[in-house]
XYZ file of C-alpha atoms in Angstrom:
140
model
C 109.026 82.043 78.905
C 110.292 81.301 75.413
C 113.631 82.899 76.221
C 113.916 80.768 79.371
C 113.155 77.560 77.482
C 115.740 78.460 74.842
C 118.296 79.054 77.580
C 117.320 75.767 79.222
C 117.859 73.913 75.973
C 121.207 75.555 75.360
C 122.389 74.781 78.918
C 120.882 71.288 79.108
C 124.369 69.795 79.239
C 124.775 71.406 82.691
C 121.704 69.551 84.026
C 122.916 67.017 86.596
C 119.802 64.886 87.059
C 118.399 66.896 89.955
C 114.789 68.075 90.050
C 114.091 69.194 86.479
C 111.253 71.536 87.451
C 113.377 73.395 89.982
C 116.266 73.568 87.495
C 114.024 75.081 84.811
C 112.327 77.450 87.306
C 115.760 78.750 88.296
C 116.482 79.493 84.631
C 113.061 81.191 84.308
C 113.781 83.253 87.435
C 117.186 84.385 86.220
C 115.822 85.154 82.754
C 112.957 87.183 84.240
C 115.331 89.239 86.396
C 117.548 89.900 83.389
C 114.597 90.971 81.245
C 113.162 93.176 84.026
C 116.482 94.958 84.436
C 116.665 95.513 80.682
C 113.082 96.803 80.594
C 113.709 99.204 83.503
C 116.645 100.697 81.664
C 114.578 101.037 78.479
C 111.561 102.498 80.296
C 113.630 105.017 82.249
C 113.092 107.661 79.588
C 109.493 106.683 78.749
C 106.531 108.738 79.955
C 104.379 106.922 82.552
C 101.246 107.292 80.423
C 103.049 105.716 77.488
C 104.131 102.794 79.685
C 100.595 102.181 80.968
C 98.895 102.644 77.616
C 99.111 98.976 76.679
C 97.869 97.763 80.092
C 94.586 99.674 80.025
C 92.981 97.086 77.746
C 94.059 94.218 79.994
C 92.459 95.717 83.115
C 88.899 95.814 81.767
C 86.455 94.249 84.217
C 84.675 91.024 83.309
C 81.409 91.995 81.563
C 79.580 89.280 83.522
C 80.039 90.840 86.937
C 78.496 93.980 88.329
C 80.396 97.216 88.868
C 80.474 96.812 92.660
C 81.987 93.330 92.406
C 84.512 94.541 89.835
C 85.477 97.477 92.063
C 85.852 95.221 95.099
C 87.992 92.754 93.162
C 90.110 95.570 91.752
C 90.634 97.094 95.199
C 91.561 93.686 96.638
C 94.013 93.086 93.804
C 95.572 96.523 94.229
C 95.845 96.041 97.994
C 97.543 92.665 97.483
C 99.909 94.103 94.858
C 100.841 96.970 97.203
C 101.402 94.561 100.094
C 103.542 92.254 97.946
C 105.479 95.202 96.510
C 106.257 96.398 100.017
C 107.975 93.097 100.812
C 111.702 92.736 100.176
C 112.415 90.832 96.960
C 113.686 87.722 98.779
C 110.488 87.416 100.840
C 108.186 88.172 97.906
C 109.963 85.647 95.706
C 109.635 82.807 98.252
C 105.989 83.634 98.945
C 105.049 83.652 95.258
C 106.913 80.422 94.555
C 105.190 78.709 97.497
C 101.664 80.102 97.304
C 101.147 80.769 93.593
C 103.491 78.233 91.990
C 102.807 75.678 94.764
C 106.421 74.553 94.935
C 107.862 72.591 97.853
C 110.414 74.069 100.247
C 113.079 71.908 98.612
C 112.204 73.180 95.126
C 112.200 76.787 96.306
C 115.587 76.241 97.960
C 116.992 74.883 94.690
C 115.559 77.744 92.637
C 116.721 80.532 94.939
C 120.003 78.891 95.928
C 119.440 79.150 99.687
C 119.020 76.466 102.392
C 115.535 75.107 103.172
C 115.663 76.719 106.622
C 116.152 80.105 104.987
C 113.174 79.455 102.714
C 111.018 78.594 105.727
C 112.212 81.693 107.572
C 111.527 83.931 104.586
C 108.032 82.512 104.165
C 107.261 83.058 107.838
C 108.537 86.647 107.681
C 106.631 87.349 104.443
C 103.354 86.036 105.871
C 103.818 88.004 109.081
C 104.514 91.185 107.108
C 101.365 90.685 105.021
C 99.251 90.067 108.127
C 100.695 93.124 109.857
C 100.021 95.258 106.780
C 96.431 93.961 106.659
C 95.827 94.923 110.291
C 97.189 98.421 109.676
C 94.930 98.838 106.621
C 91.873 97.679 108.621
C 92.600 100.234 111.363
C 92.617 103.137 108.925
């Protein structure tokens, strides 16, 4: 986030008075993709256990809930992460911006650089894919 804000400040002269939130989110998106690509290249030679070592502490269950609730929440989270990971990047990106970031179609269109109709289509396809994946999981 800090890197994105620094980039936003350095490129503020290019801001043309449009929606400031969407403009900054686009910078955050591009910065995140750049950093992910850099991390993938750096992690290519790293052992999987070494990569996950730091995450183990973050995944501790809340001490206030019972083990069955923690397991259920963990399974739900893993199922959602698998379902989201199975989506193409374009669909996943639109779904996360709409449902988690609660952005409007117009803001998502500005961030991703596609028309509003494409955003709506991608959201519809992403939701359908998640529903279809849920039905398949329930049948198993």
